[in-house]
Coordinates of C-alpha atoms in Angstrom, one line a residue:
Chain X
X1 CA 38.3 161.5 16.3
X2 CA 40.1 159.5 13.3
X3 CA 42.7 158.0 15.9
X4 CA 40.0 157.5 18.6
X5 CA 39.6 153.3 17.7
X6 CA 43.2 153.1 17.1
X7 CA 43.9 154.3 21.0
X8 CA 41.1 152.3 22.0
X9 CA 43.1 148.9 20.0
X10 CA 46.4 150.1 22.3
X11 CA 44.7 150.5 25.8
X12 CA 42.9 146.7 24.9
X13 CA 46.3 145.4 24.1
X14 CA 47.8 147.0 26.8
X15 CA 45.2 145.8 29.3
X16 CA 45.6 142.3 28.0
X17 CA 49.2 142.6 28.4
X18 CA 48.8 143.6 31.8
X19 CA 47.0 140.6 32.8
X20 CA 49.1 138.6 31.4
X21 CA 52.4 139.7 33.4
X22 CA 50.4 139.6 36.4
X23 CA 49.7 136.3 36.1
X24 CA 53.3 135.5 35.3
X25 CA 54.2 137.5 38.5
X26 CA 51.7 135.3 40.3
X27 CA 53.3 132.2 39.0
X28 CA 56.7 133.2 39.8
X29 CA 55.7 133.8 43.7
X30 CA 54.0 130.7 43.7
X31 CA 57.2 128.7 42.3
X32 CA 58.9 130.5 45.0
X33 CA 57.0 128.9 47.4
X34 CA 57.4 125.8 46.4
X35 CA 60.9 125.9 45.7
X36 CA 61.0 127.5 49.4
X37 CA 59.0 124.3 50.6
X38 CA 61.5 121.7 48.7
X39 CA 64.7 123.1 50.2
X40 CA 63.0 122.7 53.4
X41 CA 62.5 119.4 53.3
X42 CA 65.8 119.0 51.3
X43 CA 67.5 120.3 54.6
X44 CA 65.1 117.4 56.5
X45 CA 66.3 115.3 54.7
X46 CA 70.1 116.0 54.9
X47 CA 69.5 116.1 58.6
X48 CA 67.9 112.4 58.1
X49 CA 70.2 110.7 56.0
X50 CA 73.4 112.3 58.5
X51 CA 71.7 110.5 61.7
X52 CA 71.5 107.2 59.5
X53 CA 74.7 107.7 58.8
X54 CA 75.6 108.0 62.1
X55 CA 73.8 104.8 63.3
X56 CA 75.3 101.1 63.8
X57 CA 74.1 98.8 61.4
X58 CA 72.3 96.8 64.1
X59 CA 70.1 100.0 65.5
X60 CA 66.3 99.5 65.0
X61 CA 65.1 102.2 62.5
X62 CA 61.3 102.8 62.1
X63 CA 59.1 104.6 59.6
X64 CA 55.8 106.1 60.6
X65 CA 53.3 105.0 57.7
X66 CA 49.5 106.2 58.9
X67 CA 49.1 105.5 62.2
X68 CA 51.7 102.7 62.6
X69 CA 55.1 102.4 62.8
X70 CA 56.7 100.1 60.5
X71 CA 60.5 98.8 61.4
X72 CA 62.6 99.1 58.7
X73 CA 66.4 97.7 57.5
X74 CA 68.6 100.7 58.0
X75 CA 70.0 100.4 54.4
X76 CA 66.6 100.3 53.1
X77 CA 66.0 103.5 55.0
X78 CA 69.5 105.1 54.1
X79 CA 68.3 104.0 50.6
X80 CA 65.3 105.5 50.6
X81 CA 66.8 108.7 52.1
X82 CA 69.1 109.0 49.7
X83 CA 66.8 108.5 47.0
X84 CA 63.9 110.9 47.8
X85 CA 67.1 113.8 48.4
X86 CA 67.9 112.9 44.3
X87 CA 64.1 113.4 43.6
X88 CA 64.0 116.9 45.5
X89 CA 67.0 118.0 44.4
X90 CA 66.2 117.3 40.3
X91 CA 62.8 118.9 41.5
X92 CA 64.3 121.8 42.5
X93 CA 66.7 121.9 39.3
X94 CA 63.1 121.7 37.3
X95 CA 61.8 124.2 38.8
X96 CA 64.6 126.5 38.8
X97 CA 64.7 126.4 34.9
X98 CA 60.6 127.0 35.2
X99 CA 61.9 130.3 37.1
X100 CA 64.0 131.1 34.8
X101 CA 61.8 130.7 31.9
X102 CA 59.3 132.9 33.8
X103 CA 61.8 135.5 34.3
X104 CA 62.5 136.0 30.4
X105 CA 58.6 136.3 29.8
X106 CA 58.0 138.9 32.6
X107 CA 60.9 141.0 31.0
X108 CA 59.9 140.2 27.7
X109 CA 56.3 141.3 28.5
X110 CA 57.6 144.4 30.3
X111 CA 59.4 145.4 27.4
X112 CA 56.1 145.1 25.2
X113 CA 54.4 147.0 27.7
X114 CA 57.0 149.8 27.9
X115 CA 56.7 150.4 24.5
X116 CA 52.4 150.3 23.8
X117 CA 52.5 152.8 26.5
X118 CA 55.1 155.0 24.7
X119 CA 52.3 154.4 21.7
X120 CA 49.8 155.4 23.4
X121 CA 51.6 158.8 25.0
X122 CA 52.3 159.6 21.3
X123 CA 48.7 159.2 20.2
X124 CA 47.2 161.2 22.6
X125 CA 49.9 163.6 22.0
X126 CA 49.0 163.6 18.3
X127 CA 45.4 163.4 19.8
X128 CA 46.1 166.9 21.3
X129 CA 47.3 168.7 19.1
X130 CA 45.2 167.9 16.2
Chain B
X1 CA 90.5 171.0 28.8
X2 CA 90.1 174.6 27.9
X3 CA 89.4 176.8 31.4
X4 CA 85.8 177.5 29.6
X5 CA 84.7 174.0 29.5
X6 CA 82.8 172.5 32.2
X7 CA 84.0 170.1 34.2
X8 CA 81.8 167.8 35.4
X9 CA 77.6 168.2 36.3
X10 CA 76.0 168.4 39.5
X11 CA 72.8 166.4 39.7
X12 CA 70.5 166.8 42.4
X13 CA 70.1 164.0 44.9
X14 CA 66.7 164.1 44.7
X15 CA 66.3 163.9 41.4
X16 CA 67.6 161.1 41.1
X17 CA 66.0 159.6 44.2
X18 CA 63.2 160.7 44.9
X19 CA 62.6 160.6 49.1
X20 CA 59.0 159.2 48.7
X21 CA 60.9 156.3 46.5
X22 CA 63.7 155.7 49.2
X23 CA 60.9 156.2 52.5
X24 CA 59.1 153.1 50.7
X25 CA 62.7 151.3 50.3
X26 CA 62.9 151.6 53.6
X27 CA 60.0 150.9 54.4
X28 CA 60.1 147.6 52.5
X29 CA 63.5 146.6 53.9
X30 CA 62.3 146.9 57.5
X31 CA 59.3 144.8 56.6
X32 CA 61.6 141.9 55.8
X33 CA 63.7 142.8 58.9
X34 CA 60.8 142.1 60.5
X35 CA 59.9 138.9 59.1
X36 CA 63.4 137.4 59.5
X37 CA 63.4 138.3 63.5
X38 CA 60.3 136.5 63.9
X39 CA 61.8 133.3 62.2
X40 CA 64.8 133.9 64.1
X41 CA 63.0 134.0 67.3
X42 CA 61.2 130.7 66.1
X43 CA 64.6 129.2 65.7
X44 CA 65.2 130.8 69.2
X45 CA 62.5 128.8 70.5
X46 CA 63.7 125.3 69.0
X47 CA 66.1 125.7 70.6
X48 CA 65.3 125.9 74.1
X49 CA 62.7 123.7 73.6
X50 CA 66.0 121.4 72.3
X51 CA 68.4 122.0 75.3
X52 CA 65.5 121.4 77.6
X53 CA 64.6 118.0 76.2
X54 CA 68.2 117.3 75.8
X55 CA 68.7 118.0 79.9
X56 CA 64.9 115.8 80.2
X57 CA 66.7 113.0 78.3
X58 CA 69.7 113.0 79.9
X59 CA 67.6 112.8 83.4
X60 CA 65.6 110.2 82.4
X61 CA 67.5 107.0 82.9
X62 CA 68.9 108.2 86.2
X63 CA 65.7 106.2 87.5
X64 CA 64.4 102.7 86.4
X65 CA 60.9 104.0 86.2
X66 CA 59.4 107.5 87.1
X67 CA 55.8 107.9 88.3
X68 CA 53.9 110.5 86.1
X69 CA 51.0 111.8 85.7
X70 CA 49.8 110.6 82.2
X71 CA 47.7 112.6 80.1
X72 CA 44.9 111.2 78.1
X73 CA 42.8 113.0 75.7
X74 CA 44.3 116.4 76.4
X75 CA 41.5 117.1 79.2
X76 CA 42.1 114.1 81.8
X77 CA 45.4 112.7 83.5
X78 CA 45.8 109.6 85.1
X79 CA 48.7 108.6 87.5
X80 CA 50.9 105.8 85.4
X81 CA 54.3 104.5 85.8
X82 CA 57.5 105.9 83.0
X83 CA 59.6 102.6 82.5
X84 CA 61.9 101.4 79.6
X85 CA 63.5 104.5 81.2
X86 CA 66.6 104.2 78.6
X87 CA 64.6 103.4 75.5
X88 CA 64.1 105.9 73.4
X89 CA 62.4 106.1 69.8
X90 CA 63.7 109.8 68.5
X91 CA 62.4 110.9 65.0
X92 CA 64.7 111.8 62.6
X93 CA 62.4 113.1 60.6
X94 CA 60.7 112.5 57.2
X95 CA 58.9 110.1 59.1
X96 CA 61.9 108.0 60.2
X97 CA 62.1 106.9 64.0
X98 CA 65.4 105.2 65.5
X99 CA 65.5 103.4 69.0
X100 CA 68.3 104.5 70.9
X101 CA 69.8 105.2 74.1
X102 CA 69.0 108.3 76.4
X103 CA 72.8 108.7 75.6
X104 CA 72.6 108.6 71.7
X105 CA 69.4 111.1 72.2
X106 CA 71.6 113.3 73.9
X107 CA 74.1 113.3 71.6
X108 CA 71.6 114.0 68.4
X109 CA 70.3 116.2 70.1
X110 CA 73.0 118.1 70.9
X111 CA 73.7 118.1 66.8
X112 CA 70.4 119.0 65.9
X113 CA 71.1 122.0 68.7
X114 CA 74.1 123.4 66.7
X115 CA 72.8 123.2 63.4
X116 CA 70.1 125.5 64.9
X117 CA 72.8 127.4 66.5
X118 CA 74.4 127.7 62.6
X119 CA 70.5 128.7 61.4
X120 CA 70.9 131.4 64.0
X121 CA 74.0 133.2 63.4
X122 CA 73.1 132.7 59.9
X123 CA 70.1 134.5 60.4
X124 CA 71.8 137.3 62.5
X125 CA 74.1 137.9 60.0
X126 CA 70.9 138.6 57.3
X127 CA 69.4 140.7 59.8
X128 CA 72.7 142.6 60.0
X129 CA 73.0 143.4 56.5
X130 CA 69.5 144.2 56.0
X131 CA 69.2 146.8 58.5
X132 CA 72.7 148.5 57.2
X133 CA 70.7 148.2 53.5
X134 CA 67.6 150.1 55.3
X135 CA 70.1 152.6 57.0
X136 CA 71.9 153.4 53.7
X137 CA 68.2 154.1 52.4
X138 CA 67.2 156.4 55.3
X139 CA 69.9 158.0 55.0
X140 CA 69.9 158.7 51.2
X141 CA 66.8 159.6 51.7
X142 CA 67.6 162.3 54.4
X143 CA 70.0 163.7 52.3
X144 CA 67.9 163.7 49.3
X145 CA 65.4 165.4 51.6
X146 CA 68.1 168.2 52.6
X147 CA 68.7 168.6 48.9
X148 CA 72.1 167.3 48.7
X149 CA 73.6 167.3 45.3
X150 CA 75.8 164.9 43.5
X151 CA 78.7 165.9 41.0
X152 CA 80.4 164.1 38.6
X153 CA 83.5 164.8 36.8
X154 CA 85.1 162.4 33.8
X155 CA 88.8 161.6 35.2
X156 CA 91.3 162.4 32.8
X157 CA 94.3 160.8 33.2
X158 CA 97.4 163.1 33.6
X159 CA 100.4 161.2 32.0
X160 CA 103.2 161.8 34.8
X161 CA 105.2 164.4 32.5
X162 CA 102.6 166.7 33.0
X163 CA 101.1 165.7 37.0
X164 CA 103.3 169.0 37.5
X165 CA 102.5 170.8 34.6
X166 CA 99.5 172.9 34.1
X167 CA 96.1 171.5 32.9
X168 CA 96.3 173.2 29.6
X169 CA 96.3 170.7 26.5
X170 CA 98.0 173.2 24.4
X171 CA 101.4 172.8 26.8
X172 CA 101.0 169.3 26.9
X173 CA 101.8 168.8 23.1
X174 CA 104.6 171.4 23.0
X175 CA 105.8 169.3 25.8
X176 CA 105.0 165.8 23.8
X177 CA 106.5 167.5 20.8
X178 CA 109.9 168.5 22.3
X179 CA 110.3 165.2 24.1
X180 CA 109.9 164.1 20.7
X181 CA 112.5 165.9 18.5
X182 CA 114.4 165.9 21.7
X183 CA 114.8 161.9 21.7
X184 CA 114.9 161.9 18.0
X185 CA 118.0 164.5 18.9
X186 CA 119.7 161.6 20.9
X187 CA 118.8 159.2 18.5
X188 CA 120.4 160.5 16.1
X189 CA 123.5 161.5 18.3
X190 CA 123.7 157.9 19.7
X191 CA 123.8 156.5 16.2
X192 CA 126.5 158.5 15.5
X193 CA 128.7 157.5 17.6
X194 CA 127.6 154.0 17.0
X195 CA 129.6 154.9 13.6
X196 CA 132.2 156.3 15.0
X197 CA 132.5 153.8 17.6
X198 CA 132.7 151.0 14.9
X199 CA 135.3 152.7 13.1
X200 CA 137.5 152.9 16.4
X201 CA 136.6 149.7 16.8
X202 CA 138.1 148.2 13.1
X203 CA 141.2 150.3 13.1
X204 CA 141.8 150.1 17.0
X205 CA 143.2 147.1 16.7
X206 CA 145.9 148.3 15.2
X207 CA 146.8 151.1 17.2
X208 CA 145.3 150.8 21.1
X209 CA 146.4 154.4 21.7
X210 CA 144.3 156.1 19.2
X211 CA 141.3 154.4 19.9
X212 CA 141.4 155.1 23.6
X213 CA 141.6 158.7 23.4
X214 CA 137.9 158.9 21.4
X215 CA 136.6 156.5 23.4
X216 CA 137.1 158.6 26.7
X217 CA 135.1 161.6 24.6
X218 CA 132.8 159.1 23.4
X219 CA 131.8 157.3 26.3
X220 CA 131.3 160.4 28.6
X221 CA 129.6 161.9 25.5
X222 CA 127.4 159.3 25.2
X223 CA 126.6 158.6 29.0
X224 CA 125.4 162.1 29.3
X225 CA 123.2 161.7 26.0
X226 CA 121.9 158.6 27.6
X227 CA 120.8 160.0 30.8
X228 CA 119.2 162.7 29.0
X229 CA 117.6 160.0 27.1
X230 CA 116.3 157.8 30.2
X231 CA 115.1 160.3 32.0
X232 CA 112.9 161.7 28.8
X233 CA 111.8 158.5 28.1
X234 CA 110.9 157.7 31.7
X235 CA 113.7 155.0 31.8
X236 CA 114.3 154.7 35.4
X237 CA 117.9 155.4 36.1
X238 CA 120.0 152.5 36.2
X239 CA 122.5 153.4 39.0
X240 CA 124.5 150.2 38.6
X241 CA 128.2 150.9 39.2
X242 CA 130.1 147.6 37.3
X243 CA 133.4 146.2 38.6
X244 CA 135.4 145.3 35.3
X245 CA 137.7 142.9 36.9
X246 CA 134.8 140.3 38.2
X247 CA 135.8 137.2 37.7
X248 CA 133.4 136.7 34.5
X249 CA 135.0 140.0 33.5
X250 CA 132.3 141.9 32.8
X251 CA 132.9 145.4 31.1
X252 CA 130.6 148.0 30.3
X253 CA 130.0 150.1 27.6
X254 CA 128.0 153.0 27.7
X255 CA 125.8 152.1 24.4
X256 CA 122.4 150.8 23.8
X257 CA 122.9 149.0 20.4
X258 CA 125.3 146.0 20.6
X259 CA 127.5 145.4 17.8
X260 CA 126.3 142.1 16.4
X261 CA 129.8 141.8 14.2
X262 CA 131.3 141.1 17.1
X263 CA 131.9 137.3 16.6
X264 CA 132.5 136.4 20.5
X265 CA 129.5 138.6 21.7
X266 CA 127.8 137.1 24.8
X267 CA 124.4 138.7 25.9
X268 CA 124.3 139.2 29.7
X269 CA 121.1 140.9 31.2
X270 CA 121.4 141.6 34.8
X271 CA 119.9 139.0 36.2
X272 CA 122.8 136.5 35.9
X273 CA 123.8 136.1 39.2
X274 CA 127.5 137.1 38.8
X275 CA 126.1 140.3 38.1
X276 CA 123.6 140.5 41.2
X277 CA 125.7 141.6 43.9
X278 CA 126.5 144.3 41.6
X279 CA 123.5 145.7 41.0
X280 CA 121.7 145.0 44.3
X281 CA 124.5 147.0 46.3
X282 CA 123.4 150.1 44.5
X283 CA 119.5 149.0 45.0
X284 CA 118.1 150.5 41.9
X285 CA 117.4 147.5 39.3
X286 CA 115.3 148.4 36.3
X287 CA 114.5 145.6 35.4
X288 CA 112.6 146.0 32.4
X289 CA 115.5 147.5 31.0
X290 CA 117.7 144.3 29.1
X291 CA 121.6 145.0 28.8
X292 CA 122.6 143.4 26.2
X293 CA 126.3 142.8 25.8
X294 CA 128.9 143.0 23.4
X295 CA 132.6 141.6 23.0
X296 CA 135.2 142.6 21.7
X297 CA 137.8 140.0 20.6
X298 CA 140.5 142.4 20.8
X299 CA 142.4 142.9 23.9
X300 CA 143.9 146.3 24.1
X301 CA 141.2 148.7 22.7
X302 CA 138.6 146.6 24.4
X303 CA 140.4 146.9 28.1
X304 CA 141.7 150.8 27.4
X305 CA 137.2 151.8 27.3
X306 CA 136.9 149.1 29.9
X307 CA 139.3 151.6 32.2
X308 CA 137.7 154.5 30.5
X309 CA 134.0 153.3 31.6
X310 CA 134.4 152.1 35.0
X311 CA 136.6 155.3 36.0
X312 CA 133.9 157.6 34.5
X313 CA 131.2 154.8 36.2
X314 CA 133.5 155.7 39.9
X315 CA 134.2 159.5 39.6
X316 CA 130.7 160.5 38.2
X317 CA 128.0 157.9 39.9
X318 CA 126.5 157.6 36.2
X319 CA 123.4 156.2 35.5
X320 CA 124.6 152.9 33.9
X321 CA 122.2 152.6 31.1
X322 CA 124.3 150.6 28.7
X323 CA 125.1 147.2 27.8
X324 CA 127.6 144.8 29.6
X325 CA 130.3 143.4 27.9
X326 CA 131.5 140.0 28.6
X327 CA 134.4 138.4 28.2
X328 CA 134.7 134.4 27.5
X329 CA 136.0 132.4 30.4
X330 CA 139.1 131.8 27.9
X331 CA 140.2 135.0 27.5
X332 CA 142.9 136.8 28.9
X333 CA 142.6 138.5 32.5
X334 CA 142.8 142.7 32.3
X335 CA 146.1 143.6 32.7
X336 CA 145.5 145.7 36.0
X337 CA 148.0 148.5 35.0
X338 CA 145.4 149.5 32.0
X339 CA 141.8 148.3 33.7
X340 CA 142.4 150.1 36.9
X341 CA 141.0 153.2 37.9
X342 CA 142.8 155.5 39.8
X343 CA 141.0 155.3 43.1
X344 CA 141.4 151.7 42.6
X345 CA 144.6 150.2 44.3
X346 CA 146.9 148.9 41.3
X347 CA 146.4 145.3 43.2
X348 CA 143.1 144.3 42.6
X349 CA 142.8 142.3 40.1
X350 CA 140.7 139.5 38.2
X351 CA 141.4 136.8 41.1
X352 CA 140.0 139.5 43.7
X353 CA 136.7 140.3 42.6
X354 CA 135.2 140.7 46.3
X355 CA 137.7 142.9 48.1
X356 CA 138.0 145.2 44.9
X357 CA 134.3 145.8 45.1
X358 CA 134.2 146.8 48.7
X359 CA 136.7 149.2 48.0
X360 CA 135.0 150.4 45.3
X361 CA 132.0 150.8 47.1
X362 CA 133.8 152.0 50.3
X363 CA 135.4 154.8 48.4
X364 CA 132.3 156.3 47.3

């Protein structure tokens, strides 16, 4: 009954450790989603910025703000265009390295699991046979 | 490799994958199957919605004004009147709105129609791959299920002395080990008529007559030690049959080492092209093997091997393994009485390169 509060210590860690990658799962999937979401409107804004592109300097160009639509100088649009692709992409750089750090803590975490389990096996096997 | 040992270890399929492990691969893999044909019948749906607008636009301005049935509030309609039939505000999207023509609409949407077009393929060709991923599974798990077993065996390389030999290592080595003293054998030979060689060589400048008589021994001597020695040491065989009388002259001897106290010595390799149509008539060119050539300042010794060589190189088809000799531009032409062989007509001489070939070739 000696090792009885020692197992107990190593199925609390493990439990705690448990939570803990969940939550990093959960914020992996949910930076996925976003990420999902940004190259979306990435692609939007590609689309945007090619029919611009492709229209003479004299076309009217307008931007919906609220209910109104607001003209707009077509450089001042392509400019605009051009910058809010920058922002997304740079987002989605950001959030790529987020990623990646949550990758190395769910392996690391894994790992930590892996082995309080292999602790625990071996306690209870001690457990047994004593 | 003893006949005892075991070869290689079967593992059961299933062991490995267990089929309640590959159903729920399969399982999940079909599940995103699923998800990707309902966006791709979304993107289906664009675009019909997208060629029928396109056609809509494209109508539109055939008229000055259309008379429609407006609709207001979603419940109620009223009859109005479409004018401005060729004014068009299209959204680019993010917000952005451009007037144009029922024309330019046409024409973006016609590009917003292919990109969905690309989004579609694209999308097929996911699909595609997915459900050969999710067949691969089923099926490994159908043969996991029938208890299919998987065996693996280390490769050992054969070395290509013994692809014909048995598998025994015990052979192998007595096979390694008489290569060995074999081409130690010829080694040693081959350096030993180096010696001799060198000694004909000092003194046969005195008297031609002595030295040529050795040199035949020698050179068929060493040509059959040579072969031995190529075809032990996997040497391809070098089936290169040398006309002596080019017009650089070129004479073989049938040795590996040069003799670097030659002062006029000229290395050659085979790749010069006065050498080419030499070699490439008789199609086999090793040509990680370098010739390396030696001269001989002397005349008389030099040209009596040179006739020895190339009539040994015409009667017996030998593997030319050795080096080429090559004579300086300076020096003088073979007299043709001494350099030629006797299937070689007595005419041929240095100025004739071409025609003496031929012959050579057509008398083989």
């Amino acid at each position: 009954m000696a090792l009885s509060p020692a197992l107990r210590e190593l199925q609390r860690d493990l439990e705690s450790e448990a939570n803990a990658l969940s939550k990093i799962q959960k914020d992996i999937s949910k930076n996925h989603q976003v990420r999902k979401q940004y190259i979306v409107q990435l692609g939007e804004n590609e689309l945007v910025l090619k029919e611009l592109d492709l229209l003479k300097e004299d076309a009217n160009v307008y931007k919906l703000i609220g209910p109104v639509l607001v003209k707009q100088d077509l450089a001042e649009a392509r400019a605009n265009v051009n910058k809010r692709i920058e922002y997304i992409t740079a987002e989605l750089k950001r959030l790529e390295g987020i990623l990646r750090d949550f990758e190395n803590k769910q392996t690391s975490k894994k790992e930590s699991i892996m082995k309080l389990q292999q602790k625990i096996q071996g306690a209870q096997a001690g457990k047994t046979k004593a | 490799m003893a006949a005892s040992e075991v070869k290689g270890k079967a593992i059961a399929l299933d062991s490995v994958y267990s089929p309640e492990e590959t159903a729920k691969a399969v399982h999940r893999v079909e599940e995103v199957v699923a998800e990707r044909r309902r966006e791709l019948d979304g993107l289906r749906r664009f675009a019909a919605e997208n060629s029928s607008l396109s056609s809509l636009v494209q109508r539109l301005p055939d008229e000055t004004f259309h008379d429609i049935m407006v609709p207001f509030g979603g419940v109620a309609f009223f009859p109005g009147r479409l004018i401005h039939t060729n004014e068009l505000l299209v959204l680019l999207g993010e917000g952005y709105y451009a007037e144009r023509s029922a024309k330019q609409t046409a024409e973006i949407l016609q590009r917003r129609g292919k990109s969905l077009e690309d989004q579609i393929d694209f999308l097929k060709a996911t699909i595609a791959d997915l459900e050969a991923e999710a067949k691969f599974f089923s099926s490994t798990a159908t043969e996991a299920a029938e208890g299919l077993v998987e065996i693996r065996e280390e490769y050992i390389e054969h070395s290509q002395d013994n692809i014909s030999g048995s598998s025994s290592s015990k052979r192998d080595e007595d096979i390694e080990r008489e290569k060995d003293e074999e081409y130690k054998r010829v080694m040693a030979r081959l350096n030993e008529l180096e010696m001799e060689e060198q000694e004909a060589g000092s003194d046969g400048e005195e008297d031609a007559d002595e030295v040529e008589q050795p040199g035949i021994s020698e050179m068929e001597e060493e040509s059959d030690e040579e072969e031995e020695m190529t075809s032990t040491n996997e040497f391809r065989t070098h089936r290169a049959d040398i006309s002596f009388s080019e017009p650089k002259e070129a004479t073989a001897i049938g040795k590996m080492i040069s003799q670097p106290k030659v002062p006029a010595a000229k290395v050659v390799t085979f790749s010069i092209p006065e050498e080419q149509p030499v070699s490439t008539s008789e199609s086999i060119i090793p040509s990680q093997i370098q010739h390396y050539a030696t001269l001989k300042p002397t005349d008389n010794p030099e040209e009596s091997k040179t006739s020895h060589k190339s009539m040994m190189g015409s009667s017996t088809r030998r593997a030319f393994t050795g080096s080429i000799v090559e004579h300086d531009h300076g020096l003088a032409p073979i007299h043709p009485q001494i350099s030629t062989p006797a299937d070689q007509p007595p005419s041929s001489n240095p100025s004739r390169p071409v025609s003496r070939f031929k012959l050579q070739k057509g008398s083989r």
